[in-house]
mmCIF file of C-alpha atoms and ligand atoms in Angstrom:
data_model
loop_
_atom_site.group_PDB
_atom_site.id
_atom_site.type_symbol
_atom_site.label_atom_id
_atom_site.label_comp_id
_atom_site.label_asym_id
_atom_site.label_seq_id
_atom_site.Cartn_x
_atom_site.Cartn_y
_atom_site.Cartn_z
ATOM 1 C CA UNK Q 15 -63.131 68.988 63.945
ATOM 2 C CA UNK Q 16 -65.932 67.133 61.628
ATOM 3 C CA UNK Q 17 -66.898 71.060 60.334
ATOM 4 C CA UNK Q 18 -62.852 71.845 59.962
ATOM 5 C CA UNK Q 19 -62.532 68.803 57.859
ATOM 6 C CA UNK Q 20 -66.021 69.667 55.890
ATOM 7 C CA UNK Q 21 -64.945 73.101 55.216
ATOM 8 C CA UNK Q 22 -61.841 71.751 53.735
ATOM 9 C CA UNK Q 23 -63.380 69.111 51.889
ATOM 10 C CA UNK Q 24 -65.855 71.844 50.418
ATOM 11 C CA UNK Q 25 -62.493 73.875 49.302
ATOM 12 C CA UNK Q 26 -60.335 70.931 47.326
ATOM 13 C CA UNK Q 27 -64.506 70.150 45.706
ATOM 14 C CA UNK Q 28 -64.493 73.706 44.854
ATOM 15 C CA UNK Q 29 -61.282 73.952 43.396
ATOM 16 C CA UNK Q 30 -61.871 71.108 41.517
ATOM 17 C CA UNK Q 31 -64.304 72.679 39.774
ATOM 18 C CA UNK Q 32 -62.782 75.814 38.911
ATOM 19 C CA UNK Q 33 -59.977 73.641 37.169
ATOM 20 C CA UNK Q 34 -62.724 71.677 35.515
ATOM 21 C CA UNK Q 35 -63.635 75.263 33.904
ATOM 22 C CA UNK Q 36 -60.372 75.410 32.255
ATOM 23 C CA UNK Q 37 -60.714 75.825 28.416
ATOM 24 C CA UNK Q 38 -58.213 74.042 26.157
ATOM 25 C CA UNK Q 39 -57.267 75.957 22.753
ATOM 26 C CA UNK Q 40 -55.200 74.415 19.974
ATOM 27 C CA UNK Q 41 -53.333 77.239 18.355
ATOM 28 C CA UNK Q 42 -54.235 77.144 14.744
ATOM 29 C CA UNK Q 43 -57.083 74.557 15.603
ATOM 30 C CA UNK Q 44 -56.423 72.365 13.046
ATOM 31 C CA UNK Q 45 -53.969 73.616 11.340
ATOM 32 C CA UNK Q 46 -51.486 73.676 14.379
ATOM 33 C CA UNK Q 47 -48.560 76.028 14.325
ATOM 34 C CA UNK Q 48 -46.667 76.387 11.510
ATOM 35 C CA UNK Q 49 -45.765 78.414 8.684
ATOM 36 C CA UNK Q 50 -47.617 76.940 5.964
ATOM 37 C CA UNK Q 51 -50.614 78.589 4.033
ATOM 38 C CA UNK Q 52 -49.704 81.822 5.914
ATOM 39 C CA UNK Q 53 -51.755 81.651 8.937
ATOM 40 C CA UNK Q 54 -52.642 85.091 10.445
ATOM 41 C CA UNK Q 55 -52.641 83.650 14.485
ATOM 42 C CA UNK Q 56 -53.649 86.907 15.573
ATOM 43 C CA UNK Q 57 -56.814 86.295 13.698
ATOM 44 C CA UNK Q 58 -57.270 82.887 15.229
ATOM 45 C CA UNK Q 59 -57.136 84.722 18.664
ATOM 46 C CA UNK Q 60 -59.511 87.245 17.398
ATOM 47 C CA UNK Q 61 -63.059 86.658 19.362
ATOM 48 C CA UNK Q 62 -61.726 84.762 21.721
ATOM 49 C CA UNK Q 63 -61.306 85.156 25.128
ATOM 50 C CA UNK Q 64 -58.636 83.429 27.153
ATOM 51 C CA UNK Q 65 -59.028 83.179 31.022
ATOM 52 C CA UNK Q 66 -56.889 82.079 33.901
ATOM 53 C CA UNK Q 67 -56.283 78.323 34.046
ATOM 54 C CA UNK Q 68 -56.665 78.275 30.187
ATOM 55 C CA UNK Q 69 -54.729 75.685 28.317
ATOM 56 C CA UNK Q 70 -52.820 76.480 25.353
ATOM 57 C CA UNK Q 71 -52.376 73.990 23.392
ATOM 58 C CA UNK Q 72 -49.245 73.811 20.674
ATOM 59 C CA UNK Q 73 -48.858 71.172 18.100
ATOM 60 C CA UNK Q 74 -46.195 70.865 15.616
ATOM 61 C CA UNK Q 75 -43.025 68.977 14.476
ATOM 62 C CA UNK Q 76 -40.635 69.108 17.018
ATOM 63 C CA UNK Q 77 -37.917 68.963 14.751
ATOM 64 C CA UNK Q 78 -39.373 72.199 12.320
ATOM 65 C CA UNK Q 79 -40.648 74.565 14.795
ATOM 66 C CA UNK Q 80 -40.683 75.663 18.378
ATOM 67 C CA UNK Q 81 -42.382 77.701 21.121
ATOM 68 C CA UNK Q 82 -40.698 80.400 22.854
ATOM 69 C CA UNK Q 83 -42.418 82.654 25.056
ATOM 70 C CA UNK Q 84 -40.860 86.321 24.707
ATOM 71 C CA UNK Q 85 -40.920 90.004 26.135
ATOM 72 C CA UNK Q 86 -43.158 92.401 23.849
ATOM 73 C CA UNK Q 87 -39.936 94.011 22.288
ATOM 74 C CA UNK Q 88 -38.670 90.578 21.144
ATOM 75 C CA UNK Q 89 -42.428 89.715 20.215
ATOM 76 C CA UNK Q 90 -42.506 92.859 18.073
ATOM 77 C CA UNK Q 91 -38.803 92.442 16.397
ATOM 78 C CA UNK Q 92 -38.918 88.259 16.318
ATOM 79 C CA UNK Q 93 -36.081 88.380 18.547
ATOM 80 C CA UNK Q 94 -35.413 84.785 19.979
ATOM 81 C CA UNK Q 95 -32.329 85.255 21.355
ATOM 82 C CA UNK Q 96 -33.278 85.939 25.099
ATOM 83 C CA UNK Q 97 -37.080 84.018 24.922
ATOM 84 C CA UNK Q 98 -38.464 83.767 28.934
ATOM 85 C CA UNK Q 99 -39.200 79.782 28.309
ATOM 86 C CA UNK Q 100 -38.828 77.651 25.306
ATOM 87 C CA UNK Q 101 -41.189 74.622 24.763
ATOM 88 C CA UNK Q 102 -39.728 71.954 21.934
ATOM 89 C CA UNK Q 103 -41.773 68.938 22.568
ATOM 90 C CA UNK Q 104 -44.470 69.340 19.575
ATOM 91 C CA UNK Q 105 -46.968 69.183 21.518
ATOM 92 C CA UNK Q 106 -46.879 71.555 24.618
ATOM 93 C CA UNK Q 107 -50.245 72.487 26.584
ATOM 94 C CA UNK Q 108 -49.530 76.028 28.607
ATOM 95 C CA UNK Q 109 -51.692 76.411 31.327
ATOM 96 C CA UNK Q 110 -52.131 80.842 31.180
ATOM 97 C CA UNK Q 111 -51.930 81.503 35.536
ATOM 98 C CA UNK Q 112 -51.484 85.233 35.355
ATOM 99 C CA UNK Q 113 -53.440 87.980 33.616
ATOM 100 C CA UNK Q 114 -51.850 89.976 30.824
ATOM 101 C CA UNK Q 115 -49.914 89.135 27.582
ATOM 102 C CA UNK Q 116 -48.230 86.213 26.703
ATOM 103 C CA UNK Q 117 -46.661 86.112 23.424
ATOM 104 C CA UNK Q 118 -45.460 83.514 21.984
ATOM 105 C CA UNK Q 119 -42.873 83.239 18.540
ATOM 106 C CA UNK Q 120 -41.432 80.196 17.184
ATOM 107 C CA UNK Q 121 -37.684 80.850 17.381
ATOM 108 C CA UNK Q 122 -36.557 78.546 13.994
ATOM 109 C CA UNK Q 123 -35.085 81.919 12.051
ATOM 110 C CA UNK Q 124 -37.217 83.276 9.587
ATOM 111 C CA UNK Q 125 -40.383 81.955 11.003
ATOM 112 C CA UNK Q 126 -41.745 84.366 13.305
ATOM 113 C CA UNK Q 127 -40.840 87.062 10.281
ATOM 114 C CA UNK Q 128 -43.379 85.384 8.200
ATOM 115 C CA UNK Q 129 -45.986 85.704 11.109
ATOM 116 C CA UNK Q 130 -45.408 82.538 13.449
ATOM 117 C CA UNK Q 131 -46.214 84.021 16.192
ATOM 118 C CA UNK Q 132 -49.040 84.820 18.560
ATOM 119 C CA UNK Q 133 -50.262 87.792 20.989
ATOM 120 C CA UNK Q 134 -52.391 85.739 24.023
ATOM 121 C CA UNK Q 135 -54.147 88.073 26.294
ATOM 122 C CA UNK Q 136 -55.239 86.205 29.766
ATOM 123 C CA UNK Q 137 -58.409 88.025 31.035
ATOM 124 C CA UNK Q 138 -59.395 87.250 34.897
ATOM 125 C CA UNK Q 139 -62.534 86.163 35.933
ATOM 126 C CA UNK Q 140 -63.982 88.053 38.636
ATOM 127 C CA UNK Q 141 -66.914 89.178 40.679
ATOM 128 C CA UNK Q 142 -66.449 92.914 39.526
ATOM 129 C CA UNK Q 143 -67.235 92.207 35.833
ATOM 130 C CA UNK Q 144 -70.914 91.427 36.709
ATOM 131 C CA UNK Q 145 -72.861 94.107 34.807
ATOM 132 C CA UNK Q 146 -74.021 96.675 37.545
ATOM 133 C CA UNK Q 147 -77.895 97.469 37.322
ATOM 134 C CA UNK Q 148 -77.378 100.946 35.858
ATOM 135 C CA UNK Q 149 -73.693 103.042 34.203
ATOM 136 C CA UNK Q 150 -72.808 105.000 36.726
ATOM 137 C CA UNK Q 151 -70.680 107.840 36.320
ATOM 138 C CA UNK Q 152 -67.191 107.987 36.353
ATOM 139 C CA UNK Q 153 -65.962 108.580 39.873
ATOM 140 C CA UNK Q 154 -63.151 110.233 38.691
ATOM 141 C CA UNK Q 155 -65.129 113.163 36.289
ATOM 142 C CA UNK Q 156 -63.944 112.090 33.318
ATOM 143 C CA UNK Q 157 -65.837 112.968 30.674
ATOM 144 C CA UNK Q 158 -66.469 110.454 27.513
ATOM 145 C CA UNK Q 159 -64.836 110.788 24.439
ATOM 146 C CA UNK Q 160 -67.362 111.464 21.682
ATOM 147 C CA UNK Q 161 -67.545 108.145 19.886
ATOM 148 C CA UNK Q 162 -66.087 105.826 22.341
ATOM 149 C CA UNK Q 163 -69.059 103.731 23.217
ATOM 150 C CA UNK Q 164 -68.085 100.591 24.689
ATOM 151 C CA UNK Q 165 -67.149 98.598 21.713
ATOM 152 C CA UNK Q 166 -69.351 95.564 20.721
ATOM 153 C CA UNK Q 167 -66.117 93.339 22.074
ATOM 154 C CA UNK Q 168 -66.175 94.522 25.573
ATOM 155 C CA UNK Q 169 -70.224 93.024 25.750
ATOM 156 C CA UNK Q 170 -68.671 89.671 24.365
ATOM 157 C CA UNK Q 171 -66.126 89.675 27.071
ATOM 158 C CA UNK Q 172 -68.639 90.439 29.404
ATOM 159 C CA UNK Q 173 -71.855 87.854 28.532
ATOM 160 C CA UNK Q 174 -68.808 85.078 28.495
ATOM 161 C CA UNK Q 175 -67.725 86.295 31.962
ATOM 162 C CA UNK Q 176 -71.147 86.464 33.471
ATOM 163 C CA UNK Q 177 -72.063 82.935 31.877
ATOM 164 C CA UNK Q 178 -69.000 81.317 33.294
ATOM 165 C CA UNK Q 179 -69.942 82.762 36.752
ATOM 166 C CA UNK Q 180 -73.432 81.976 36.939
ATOM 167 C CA UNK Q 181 -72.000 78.530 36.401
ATOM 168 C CA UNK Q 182 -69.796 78.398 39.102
ATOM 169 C CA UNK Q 183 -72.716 79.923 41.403
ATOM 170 C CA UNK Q 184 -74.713 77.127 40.281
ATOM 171 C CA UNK Q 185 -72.538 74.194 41.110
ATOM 172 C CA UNK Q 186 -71.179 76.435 44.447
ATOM 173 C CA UNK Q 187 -75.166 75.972 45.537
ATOM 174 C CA UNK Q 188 -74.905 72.576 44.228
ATOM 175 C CA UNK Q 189 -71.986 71.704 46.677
ATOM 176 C CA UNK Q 190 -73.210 73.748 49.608
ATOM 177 C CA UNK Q 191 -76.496 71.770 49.232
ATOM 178 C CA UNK Q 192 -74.425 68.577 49.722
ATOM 179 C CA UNK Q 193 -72.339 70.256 52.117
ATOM 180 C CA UNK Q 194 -75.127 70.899 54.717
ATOM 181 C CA UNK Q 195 -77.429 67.977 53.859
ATOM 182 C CA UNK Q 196 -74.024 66.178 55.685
ATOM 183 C CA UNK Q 197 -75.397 67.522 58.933
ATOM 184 C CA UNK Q 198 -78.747 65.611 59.024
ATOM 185 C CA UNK Q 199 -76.911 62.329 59.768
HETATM 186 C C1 NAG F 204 -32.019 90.556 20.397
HETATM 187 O O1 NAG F 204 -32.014 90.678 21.821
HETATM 188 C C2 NAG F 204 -30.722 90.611 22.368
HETATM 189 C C3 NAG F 204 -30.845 90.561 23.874
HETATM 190 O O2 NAG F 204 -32.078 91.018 24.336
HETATM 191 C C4 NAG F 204 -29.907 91.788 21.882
HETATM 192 O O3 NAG F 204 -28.609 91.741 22.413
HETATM 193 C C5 NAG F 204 -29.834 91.739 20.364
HETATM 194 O O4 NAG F 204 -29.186 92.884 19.888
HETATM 195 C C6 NAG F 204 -31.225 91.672 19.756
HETATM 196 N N1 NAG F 204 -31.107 91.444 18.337
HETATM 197 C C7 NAG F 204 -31.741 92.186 17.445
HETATM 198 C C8 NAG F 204 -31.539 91.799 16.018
HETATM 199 O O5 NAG F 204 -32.454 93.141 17.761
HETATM 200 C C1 NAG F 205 -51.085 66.213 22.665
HETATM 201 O O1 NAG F 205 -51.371 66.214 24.053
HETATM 202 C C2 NAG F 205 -52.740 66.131 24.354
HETATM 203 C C3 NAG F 205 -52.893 66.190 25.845
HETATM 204 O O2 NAG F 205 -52.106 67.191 26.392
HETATM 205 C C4 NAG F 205 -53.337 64.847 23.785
HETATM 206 O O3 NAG F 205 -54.719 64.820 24.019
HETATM 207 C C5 NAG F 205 -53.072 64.787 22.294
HETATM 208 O O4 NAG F 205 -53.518 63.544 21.791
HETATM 209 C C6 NAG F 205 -51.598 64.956 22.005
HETATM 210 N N1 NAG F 205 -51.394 65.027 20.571
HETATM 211 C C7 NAG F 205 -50.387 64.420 19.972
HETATM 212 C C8 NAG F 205 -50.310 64.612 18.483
HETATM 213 O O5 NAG F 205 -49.553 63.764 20.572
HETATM 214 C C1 NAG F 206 -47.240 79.958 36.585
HETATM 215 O O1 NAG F 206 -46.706 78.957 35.748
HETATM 216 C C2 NAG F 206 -45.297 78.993 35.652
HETATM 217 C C3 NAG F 206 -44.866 77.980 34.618
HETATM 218 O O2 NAG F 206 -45.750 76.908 34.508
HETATM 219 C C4 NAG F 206 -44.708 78.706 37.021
HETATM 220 O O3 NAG F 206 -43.311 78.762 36.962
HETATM 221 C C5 NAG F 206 -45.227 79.769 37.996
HETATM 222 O O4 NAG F 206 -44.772 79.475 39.296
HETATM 223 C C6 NAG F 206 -46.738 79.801 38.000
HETATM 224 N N1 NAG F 206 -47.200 80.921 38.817
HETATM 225 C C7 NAG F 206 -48.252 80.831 39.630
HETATM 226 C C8 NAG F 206 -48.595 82.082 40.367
HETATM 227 O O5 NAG F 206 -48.899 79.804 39.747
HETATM 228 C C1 NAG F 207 -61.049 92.230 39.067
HETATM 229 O O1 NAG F 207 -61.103 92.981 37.866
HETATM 230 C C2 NAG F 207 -60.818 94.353 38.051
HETATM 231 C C3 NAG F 207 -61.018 95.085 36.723
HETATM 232 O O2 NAG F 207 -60.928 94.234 35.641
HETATM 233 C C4 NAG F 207 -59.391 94.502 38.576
HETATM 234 O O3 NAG F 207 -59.091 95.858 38.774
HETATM 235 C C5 NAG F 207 -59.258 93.741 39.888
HETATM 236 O O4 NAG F 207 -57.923 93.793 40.329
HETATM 237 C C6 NAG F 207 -59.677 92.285 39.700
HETATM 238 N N1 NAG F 207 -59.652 91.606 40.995
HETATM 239 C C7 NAG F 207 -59.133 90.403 41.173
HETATM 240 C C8 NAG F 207 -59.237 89.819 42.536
HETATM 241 O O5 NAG F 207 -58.582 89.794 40.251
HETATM 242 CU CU1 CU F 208 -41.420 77.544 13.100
#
């Protein structure tokens, strides 16, 4: 029973933590999201890298602008006639929980048309994206494309994933050293 309710306690620590990992980005940073001085968002996403549990944060005046998340054919035509939710508080945090594209428009008319809106690509951490010791082939016989190298951005993606799990492997050994140091008593 003690060992049931260890393992369990072990589990809530560790999930703790992984929600302590959670980044929080301001859309804009300081700008916030608006129209004003023509703010290229896709360029503020640009080198970034937006995981799982992320928080997006959104701040603006509720009364000029809004936040609509949409499908990629209304992200592409600034349709906000059918949006999948529509956040209007001025300052709505988005916790990102599946992998993939969100995009985002603000649905006052006109202002996604003068580039108000935002492509957010959730990447998943996970065990398989540590670096194996050597490239080995394709499995499938595909042969490389001369000239596509992995791009510079992939190794980014990849030294960001591998420090954010050699943190969690630290502070997993952390816990597990509390964990069984409970048995000496
Ligand atoms: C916007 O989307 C709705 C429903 O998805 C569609 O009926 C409408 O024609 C679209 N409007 C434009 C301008 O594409
Ligand atoms: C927006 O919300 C965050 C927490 O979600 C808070 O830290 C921040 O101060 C708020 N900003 C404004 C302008 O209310
Ligand atoms: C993801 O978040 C949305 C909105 O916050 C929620 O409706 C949905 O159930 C969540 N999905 C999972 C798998 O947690
Ligand atoms: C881990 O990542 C790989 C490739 O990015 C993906 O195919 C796989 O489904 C992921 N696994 C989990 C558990 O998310
Ligand atoms: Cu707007």
């Amino acid at each position: 029973m003690a060992l049931i309710e260890r393992t369990m306690a072990l589990f809530l620590v560790m999930t703790a933590l992984q929600v302590s990992f959670a980044a929080v980005y301001k859309v804009g940073d300081s700008a916030g999201w608006t129209t004003l001085n023509n703010i290229d968002y896709n360029k503020w996403t640009a080198g970034k890298t937006f995981h799982h549990g992320d928080i997006i944060l959104f701040e603006y005046h509720s009364d000029r602008h809004n936040v609509m998340q949409v499908s990629l054919s209304d992200y592409n035509s600034c349709n906000a006639s059918s949006p999948i939710i529509t956040y209007k508080t001025g300052n709505d945090s988005i916790t990102v929980n599946m992998t993939g594209h969100y995009y985002f428009l603000c649905g006052i008319p006109g202002h996604c048309q003068v580039g108000q809106k935002v492509d957010i690509k959730v990447t998943a951490v996970n065990s398989s994206m540590v670096p194996t010791p050597s490239p080995s082939p394709s499995p499938s016989g595909q042969t490389a494309t001369p000239g596509t190298s992995p791009s510079p951005k992939s190794g980014a993606i990849l030294s960001h994933s591998v420090k954010g799990l050699l943190g969690k492997l630290w502070l997993s050994m952390a816990v597990f050293a509390v964990f069984v140091s409970g048995f000496s008593f």
